[in-house]
PDB file of C-alpha atoms in Angstrom:
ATOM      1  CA  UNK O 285       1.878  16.941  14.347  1.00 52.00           C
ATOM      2  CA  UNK O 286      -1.484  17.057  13.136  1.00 71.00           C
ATOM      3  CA  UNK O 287      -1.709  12.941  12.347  1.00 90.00           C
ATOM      4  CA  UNK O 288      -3.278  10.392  14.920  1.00 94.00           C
ATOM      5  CA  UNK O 289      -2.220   9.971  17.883  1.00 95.00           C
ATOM      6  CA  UNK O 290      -2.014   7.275  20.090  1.00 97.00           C
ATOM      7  CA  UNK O 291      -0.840   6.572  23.862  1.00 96.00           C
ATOM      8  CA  UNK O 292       0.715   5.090  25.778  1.00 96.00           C
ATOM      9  CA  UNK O 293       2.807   3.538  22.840  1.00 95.00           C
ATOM     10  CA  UNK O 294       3.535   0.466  24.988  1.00 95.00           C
ATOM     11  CA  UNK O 295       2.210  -0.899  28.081  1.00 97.00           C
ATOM     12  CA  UNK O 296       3.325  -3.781  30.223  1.00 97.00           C
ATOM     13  CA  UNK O 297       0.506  -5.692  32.541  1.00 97.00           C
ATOM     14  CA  UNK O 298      -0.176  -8.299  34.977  1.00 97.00           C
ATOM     15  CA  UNK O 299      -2.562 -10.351  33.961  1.00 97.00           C
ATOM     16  CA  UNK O 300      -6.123  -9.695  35.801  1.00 97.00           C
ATOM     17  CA  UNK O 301      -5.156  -5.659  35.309  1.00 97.00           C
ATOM     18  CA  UNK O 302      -7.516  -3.241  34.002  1.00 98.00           C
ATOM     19  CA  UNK O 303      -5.776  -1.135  30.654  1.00 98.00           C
ATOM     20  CA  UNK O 304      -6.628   2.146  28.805  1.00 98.00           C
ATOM     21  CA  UNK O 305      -5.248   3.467  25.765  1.00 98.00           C
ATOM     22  CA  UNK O 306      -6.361   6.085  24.141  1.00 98.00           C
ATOM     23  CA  UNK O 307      -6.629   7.900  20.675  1.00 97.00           C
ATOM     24  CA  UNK O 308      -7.161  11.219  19.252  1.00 96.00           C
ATOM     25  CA  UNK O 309      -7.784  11.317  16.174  1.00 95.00           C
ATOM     26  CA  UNK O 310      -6.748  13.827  13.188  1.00 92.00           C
ATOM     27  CA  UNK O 311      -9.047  16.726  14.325  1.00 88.00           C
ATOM     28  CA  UNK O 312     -11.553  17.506  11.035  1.00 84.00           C
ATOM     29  CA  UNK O 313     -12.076  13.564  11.402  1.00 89.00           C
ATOM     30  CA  UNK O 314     -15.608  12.256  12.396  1.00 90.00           C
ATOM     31  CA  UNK O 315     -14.673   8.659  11.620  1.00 91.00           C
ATOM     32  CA  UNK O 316     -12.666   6.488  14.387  1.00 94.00           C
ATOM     33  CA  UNK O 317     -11.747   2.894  14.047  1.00 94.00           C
ATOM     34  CA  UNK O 318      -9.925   0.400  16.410  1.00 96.00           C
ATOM     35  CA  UNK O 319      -8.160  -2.614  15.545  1.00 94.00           C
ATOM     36  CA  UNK O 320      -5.801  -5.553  16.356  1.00 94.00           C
ATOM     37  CA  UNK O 321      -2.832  -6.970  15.057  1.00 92.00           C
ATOM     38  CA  UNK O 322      -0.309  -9.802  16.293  1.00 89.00           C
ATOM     39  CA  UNK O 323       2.272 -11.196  14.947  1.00 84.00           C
ATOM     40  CA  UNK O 324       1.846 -12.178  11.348  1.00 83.00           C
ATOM     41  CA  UNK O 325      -2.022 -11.260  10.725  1.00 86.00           C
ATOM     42  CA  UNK O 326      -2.822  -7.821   9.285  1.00 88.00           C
ATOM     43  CA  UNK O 327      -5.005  -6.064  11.604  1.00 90.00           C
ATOM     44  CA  UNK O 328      -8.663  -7.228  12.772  1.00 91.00           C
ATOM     45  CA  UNK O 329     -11.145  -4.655  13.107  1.00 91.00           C
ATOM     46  CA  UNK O 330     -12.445  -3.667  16.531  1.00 94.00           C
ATOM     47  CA  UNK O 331     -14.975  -0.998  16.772  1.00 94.00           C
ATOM     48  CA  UNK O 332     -15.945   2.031  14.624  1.00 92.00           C
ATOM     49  CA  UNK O 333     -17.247   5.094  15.670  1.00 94.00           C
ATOM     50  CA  UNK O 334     -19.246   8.012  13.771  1.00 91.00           C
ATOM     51  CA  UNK O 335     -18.702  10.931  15.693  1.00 92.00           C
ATOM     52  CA  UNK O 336     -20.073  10.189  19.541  1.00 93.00           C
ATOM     53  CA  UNK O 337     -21.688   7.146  18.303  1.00 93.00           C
ATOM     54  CA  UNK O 338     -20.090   3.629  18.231  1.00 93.00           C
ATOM     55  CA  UNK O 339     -21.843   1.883  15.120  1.00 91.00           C
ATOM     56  CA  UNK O 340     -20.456  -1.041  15.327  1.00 89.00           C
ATOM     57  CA  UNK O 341     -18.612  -3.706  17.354  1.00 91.00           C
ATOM     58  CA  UNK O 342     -16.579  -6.544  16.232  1.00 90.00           C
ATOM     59  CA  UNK O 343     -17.311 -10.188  17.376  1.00 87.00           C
ATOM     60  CA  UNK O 344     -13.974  -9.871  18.798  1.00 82.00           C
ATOM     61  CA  UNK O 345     -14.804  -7.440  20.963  1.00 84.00           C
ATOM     62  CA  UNK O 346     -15.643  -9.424  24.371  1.00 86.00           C
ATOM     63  CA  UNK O 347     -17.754  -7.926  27.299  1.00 91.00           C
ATOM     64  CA  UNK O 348     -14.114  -7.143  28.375  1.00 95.00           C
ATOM     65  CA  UNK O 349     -13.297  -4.914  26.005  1.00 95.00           C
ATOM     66  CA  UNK O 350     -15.283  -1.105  25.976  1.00 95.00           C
ATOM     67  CA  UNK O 351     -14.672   1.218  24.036  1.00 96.00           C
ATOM     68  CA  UNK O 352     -15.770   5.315  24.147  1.00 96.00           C
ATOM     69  CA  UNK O 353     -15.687   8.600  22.079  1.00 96.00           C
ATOM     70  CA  UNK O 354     -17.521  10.776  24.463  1.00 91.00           C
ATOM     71  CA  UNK O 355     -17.605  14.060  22.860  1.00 87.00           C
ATOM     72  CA  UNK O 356     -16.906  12.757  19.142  1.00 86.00           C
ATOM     73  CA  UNK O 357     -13.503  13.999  19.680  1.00 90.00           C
ATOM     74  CA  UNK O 358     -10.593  11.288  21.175  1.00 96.00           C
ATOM     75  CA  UNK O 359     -11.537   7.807  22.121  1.00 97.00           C
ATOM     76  CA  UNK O 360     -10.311   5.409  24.705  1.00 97.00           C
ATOM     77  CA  UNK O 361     -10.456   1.415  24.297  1.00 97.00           C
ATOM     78  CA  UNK O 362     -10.233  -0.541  27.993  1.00 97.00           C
ATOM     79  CA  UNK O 363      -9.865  -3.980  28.503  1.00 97.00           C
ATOM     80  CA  UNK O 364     -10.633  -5.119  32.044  1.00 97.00           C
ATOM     81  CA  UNK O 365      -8.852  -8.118  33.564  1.00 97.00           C
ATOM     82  CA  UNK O 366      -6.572  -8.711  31.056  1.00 97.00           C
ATOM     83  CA  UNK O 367      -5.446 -12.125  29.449  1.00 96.00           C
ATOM     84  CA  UNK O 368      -2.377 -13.160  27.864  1.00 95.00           C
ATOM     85  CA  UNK O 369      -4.350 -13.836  24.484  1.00 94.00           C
ATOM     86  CA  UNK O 370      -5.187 -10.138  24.810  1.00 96.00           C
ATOM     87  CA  UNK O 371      -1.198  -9.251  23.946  1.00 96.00           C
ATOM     88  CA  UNK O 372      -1.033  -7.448  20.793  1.00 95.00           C
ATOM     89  CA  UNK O 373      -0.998  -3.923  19.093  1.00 95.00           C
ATOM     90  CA  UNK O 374      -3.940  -2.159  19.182  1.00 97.00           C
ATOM     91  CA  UNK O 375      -4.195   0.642  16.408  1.00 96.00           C
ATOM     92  CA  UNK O 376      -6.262   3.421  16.155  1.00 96.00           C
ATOM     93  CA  UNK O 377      -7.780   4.832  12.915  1.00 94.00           C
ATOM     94  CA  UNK O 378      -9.788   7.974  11.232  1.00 93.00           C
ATOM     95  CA  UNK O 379     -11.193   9.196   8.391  1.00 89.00           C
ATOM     96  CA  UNK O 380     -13.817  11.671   7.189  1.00 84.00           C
ATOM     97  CA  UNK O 381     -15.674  12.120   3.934  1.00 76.00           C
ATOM     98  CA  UNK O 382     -13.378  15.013   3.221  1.00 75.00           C
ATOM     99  CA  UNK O 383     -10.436  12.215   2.819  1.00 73.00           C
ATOM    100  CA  UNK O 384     -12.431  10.274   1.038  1.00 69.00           C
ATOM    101  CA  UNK O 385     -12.082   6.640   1.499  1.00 69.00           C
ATOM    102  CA  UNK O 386      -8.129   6.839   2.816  1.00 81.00           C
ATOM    103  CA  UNK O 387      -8.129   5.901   6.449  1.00 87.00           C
ATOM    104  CA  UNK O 388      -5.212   7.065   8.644  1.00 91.00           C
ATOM    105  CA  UNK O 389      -3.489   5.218  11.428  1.00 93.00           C
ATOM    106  CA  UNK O 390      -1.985   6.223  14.478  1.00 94.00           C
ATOM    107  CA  UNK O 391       1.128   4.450  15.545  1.00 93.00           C
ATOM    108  CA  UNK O 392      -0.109   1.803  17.715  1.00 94.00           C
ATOM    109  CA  UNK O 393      -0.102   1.351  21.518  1.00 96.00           C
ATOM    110  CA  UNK O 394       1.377  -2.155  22.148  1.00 95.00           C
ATOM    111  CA  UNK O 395       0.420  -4.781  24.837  1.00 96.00           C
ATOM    112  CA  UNK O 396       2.348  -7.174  26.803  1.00 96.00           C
ATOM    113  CA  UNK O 397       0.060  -9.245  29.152  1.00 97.00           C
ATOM    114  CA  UNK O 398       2.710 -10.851  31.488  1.00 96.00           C
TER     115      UNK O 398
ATOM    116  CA  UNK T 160     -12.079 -17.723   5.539  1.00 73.00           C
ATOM    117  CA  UNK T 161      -9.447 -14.988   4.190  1.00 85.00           C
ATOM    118  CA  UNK T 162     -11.411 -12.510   1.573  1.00 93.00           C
ATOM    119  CA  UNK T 163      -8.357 -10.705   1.073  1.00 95.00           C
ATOM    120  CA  UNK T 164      -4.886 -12.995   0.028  1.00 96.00           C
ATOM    121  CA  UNK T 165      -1.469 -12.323  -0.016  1.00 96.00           C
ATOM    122  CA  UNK T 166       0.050 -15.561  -1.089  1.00 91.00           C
ATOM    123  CA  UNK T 167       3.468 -14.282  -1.312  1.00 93.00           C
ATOM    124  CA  UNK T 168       4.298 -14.007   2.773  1.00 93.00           C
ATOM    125  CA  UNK T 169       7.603 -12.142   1.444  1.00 96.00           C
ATOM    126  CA  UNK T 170       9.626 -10.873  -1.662  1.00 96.00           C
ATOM    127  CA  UNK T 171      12.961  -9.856  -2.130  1.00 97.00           C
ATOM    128  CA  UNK T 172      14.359  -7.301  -4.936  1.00 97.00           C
ATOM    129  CA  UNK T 173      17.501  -5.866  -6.101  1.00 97.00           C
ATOM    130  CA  UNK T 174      17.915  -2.043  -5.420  1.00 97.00           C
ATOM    131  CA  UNK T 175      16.653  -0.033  -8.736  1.00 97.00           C
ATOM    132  CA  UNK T 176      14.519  -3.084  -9.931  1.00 97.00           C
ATOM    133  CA  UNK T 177      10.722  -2.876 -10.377  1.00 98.00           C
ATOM    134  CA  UNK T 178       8.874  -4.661  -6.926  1.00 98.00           C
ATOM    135  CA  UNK T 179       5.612  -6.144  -7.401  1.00 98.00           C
ATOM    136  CA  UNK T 180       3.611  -6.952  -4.801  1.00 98.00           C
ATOM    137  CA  UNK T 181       0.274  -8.941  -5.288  1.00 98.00           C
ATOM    138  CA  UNK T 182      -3.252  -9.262  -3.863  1.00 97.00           C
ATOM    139  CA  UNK T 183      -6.464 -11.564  -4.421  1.00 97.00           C
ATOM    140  CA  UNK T 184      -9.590 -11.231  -3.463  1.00 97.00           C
ATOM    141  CA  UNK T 185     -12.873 -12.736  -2.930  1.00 96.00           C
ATOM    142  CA  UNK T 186     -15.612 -10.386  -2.113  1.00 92.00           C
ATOM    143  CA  UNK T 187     -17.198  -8.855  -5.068  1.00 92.00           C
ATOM    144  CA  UNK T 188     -18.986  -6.422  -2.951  1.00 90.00           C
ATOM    145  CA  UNK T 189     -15.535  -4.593  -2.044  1.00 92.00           C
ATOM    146  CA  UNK T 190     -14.733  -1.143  -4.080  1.00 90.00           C
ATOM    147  CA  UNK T 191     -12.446   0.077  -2.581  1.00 91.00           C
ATOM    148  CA  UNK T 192      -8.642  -0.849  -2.603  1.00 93.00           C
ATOM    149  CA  UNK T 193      -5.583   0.346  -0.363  1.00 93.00           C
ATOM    150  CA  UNK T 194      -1.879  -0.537   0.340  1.00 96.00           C
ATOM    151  CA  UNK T 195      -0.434   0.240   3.293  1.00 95.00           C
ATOM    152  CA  UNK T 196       3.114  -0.392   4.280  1.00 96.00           C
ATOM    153  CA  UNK T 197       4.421  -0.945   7.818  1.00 92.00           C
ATOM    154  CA  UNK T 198       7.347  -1.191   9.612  1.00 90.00           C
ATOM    155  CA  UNK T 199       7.606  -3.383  13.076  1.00 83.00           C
ATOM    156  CA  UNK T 200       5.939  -1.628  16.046  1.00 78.00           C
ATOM    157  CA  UNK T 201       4.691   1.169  14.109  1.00 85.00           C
ATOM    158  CA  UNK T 202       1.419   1.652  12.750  1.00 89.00           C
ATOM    159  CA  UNK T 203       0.629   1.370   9.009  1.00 92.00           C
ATOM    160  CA  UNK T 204       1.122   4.281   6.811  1.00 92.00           C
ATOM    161  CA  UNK T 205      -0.884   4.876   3.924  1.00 92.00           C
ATOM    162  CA  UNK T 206       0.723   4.391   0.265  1.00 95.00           C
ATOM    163  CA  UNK T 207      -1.994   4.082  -2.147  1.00 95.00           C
ATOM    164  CA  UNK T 208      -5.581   3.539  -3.038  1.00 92.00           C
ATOM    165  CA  UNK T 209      -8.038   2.359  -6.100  1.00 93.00           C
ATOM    166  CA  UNK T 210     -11.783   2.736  -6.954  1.00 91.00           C
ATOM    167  CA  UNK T 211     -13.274  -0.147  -8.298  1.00 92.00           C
ATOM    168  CA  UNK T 212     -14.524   2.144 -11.439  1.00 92.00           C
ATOM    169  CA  UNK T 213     -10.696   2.475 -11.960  1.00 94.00           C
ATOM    170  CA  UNK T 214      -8.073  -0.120 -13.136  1.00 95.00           C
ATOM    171  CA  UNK T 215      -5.059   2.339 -12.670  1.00 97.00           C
ATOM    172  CA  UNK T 216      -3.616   4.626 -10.132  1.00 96.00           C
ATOM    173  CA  UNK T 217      -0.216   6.058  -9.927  1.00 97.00           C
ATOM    174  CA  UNK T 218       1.612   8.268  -6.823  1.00 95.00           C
ATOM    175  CA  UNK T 219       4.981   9.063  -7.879  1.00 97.00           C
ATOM    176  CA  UNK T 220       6.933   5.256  -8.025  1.00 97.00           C
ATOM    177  CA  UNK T 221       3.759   3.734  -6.511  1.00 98.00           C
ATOM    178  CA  UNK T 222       1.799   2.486  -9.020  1.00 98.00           C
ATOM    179  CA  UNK T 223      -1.947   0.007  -8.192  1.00 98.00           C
ATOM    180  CA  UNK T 224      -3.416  -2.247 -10.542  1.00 98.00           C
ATOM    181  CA  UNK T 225      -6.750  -3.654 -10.554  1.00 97.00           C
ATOM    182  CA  UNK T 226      -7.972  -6.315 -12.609  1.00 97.00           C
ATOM    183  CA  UNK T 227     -11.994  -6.831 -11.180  1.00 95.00           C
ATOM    184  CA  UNK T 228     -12.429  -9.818 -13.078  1.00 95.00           C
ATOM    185  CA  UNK T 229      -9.702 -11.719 -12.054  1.00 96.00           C
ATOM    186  CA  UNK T 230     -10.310 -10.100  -8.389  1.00 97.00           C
ATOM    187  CA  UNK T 231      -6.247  -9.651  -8.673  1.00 97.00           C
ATOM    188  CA  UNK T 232      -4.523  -6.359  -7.936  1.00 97.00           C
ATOM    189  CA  UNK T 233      -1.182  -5.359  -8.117  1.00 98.00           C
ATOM    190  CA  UNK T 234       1.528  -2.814  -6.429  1.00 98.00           C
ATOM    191  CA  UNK T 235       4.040  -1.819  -8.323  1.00 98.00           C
ATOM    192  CA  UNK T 236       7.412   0.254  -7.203  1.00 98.00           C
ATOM    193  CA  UNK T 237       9.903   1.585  -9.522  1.00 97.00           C
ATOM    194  CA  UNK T 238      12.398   2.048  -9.036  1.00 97.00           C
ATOM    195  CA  UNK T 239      12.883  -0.130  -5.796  1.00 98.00           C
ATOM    196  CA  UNK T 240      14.566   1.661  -2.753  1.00 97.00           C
ATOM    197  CA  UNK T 241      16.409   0.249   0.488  1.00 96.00           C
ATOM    198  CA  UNK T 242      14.097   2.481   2.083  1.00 94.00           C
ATOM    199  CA  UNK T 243      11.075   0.417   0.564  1.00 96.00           C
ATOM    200  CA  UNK T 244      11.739  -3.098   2.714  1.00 96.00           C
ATOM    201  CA  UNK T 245       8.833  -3.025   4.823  1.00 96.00           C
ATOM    202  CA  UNK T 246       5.797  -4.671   5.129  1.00 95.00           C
ATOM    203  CA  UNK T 247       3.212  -4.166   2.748  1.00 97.00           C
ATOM    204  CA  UNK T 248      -0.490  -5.110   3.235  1.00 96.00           C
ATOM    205  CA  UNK T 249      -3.463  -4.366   0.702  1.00 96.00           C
ATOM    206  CA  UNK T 250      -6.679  -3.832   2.299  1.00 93.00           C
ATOM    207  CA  UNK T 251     -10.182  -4.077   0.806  1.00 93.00           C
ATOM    208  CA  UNK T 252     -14.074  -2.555   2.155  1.00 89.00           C
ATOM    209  CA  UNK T 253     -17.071  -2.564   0.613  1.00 84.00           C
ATOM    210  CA  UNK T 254     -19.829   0.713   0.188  1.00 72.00           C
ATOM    211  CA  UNK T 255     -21.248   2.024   3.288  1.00 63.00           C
ATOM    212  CA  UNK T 256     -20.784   4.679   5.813  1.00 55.00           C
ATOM    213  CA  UNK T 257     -19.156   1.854   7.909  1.00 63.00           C
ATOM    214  CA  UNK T 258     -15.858   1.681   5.546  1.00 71.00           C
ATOM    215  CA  UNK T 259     -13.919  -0.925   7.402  1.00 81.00           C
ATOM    216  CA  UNK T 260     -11.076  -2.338   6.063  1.00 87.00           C
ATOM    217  CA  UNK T 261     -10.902  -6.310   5.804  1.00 90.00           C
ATOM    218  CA  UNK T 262      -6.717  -6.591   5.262  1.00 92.00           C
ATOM    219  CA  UNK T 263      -4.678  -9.136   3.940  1.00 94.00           C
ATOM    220  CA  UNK T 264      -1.605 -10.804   5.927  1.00 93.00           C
ATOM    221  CA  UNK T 265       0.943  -8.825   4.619  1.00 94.00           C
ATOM    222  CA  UNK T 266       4.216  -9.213   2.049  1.00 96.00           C
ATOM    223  CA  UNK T 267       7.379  -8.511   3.822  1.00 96.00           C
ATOM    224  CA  UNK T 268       9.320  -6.832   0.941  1.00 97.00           C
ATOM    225  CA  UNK T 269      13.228  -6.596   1.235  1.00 97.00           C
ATOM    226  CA  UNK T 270      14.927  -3.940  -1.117  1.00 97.00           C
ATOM    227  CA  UNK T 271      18.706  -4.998  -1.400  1.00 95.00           C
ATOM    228  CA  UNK T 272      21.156  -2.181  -2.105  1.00 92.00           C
TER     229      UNK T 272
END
């Protein structure tokens, strides 16, 4: 499966718990995104990534939330001492110039801040 | 503020009948046009795209519209499948390396057989 890939698929957390998910992206792709969705919104960007280098962070994105590509390959997204509000699916993204403008999305690691 | 509308939060279709799902926007800075369709706890898979320089693109029974000066576009599947009823959300970004997508809320689209 060459697509993107994303784990764990789901995770289950006490509030106040660290989490990491992480993404690897289709291979040829130098492009990474991150974003959000609950219930009934369509996703919210995150964070995007150009190769090693994280251009830009959303607003969203509190001093809780980190997120890393170290060797412009996978990328992980941690959120320290979770919060309920913080419950949601977090999705993963690439692209490259190759695929144009068509950005591909892995199948989400979901959430549950109990 | 919502740049990217779906008014119609969901849409229902008999089996073999044309779907059409529609999409308003706000920003004329965005180009570049996608549909995406999801199903629950998956993430979304692509369907479609448009350029702004184009006002047509067909994929097989997928078909995207794009009117720029009504800031309207259109999804259109024919013939409707079972295997269509998802959700379906356009998604919009403007020119730039960055290329984030600013989506809409989504059209939950039920084929009946």
């Amino acid at each position: 499966d060459t697509g993107v890939s994303q784990n764990p698929r789901h995770k289950i957390t006490k509030r106040g718990q660290n989490v990491t998910f992480r993404c690897d992206p289709i291979s040829e792709h130098n492009r990474l995104y991150w974003y959000r969705q609950t219930l009934g919104q369509g996703p919210e960007f995150l964070t995007y990534f150009q190769n090693e280098a994280q251009l830009e962070k959303s607003r969203l994105l509190s001093d809780r939330f980190s997120a890393e590509r170290p060797k412009g390959s996978f990328s992980t997204l941690e959120i320290q001492r979770t919060e309920q509000g913080d419950s949601a699916m977090y999705l993963c993204a690439s692209t490259s110039r190759v695929t144009g403008n068509t950005i591909y999305f892995g199948e989400g690691s979901w959430l549950t801040v109990v | 503020d919502q740049q990217v509308k779906q008014n119609s939060p969901s849409l229902s279709v008999q089996e073999g009948r044309i779907s059409i799902l529609n999409c308003d926007y706000t920003n004329s800075m965005f180009d570049y046009f996608l549909w995406y369709k999801k199903y629950p706890a998956e993430g979304p898979t692509f369907l479609i795209s448009i350029s702004s320089i184009k006002d047509k693109n067909e994929d097989g029974r997928f078909t995207v519209f794009l009117n720029k000066s009504a800031k309207h576009l259109s999804l259109h599947i024919v013939p409707s499948q079972p295997g269509d009823s998802a959700v379906y959300f356009c998604a919009a970004s403007e020119g730039g390396n960055n290329r984030k997508l600013i989506w809409g809320l989504g059209t939950s689209l039920a084929v009946n057989p």
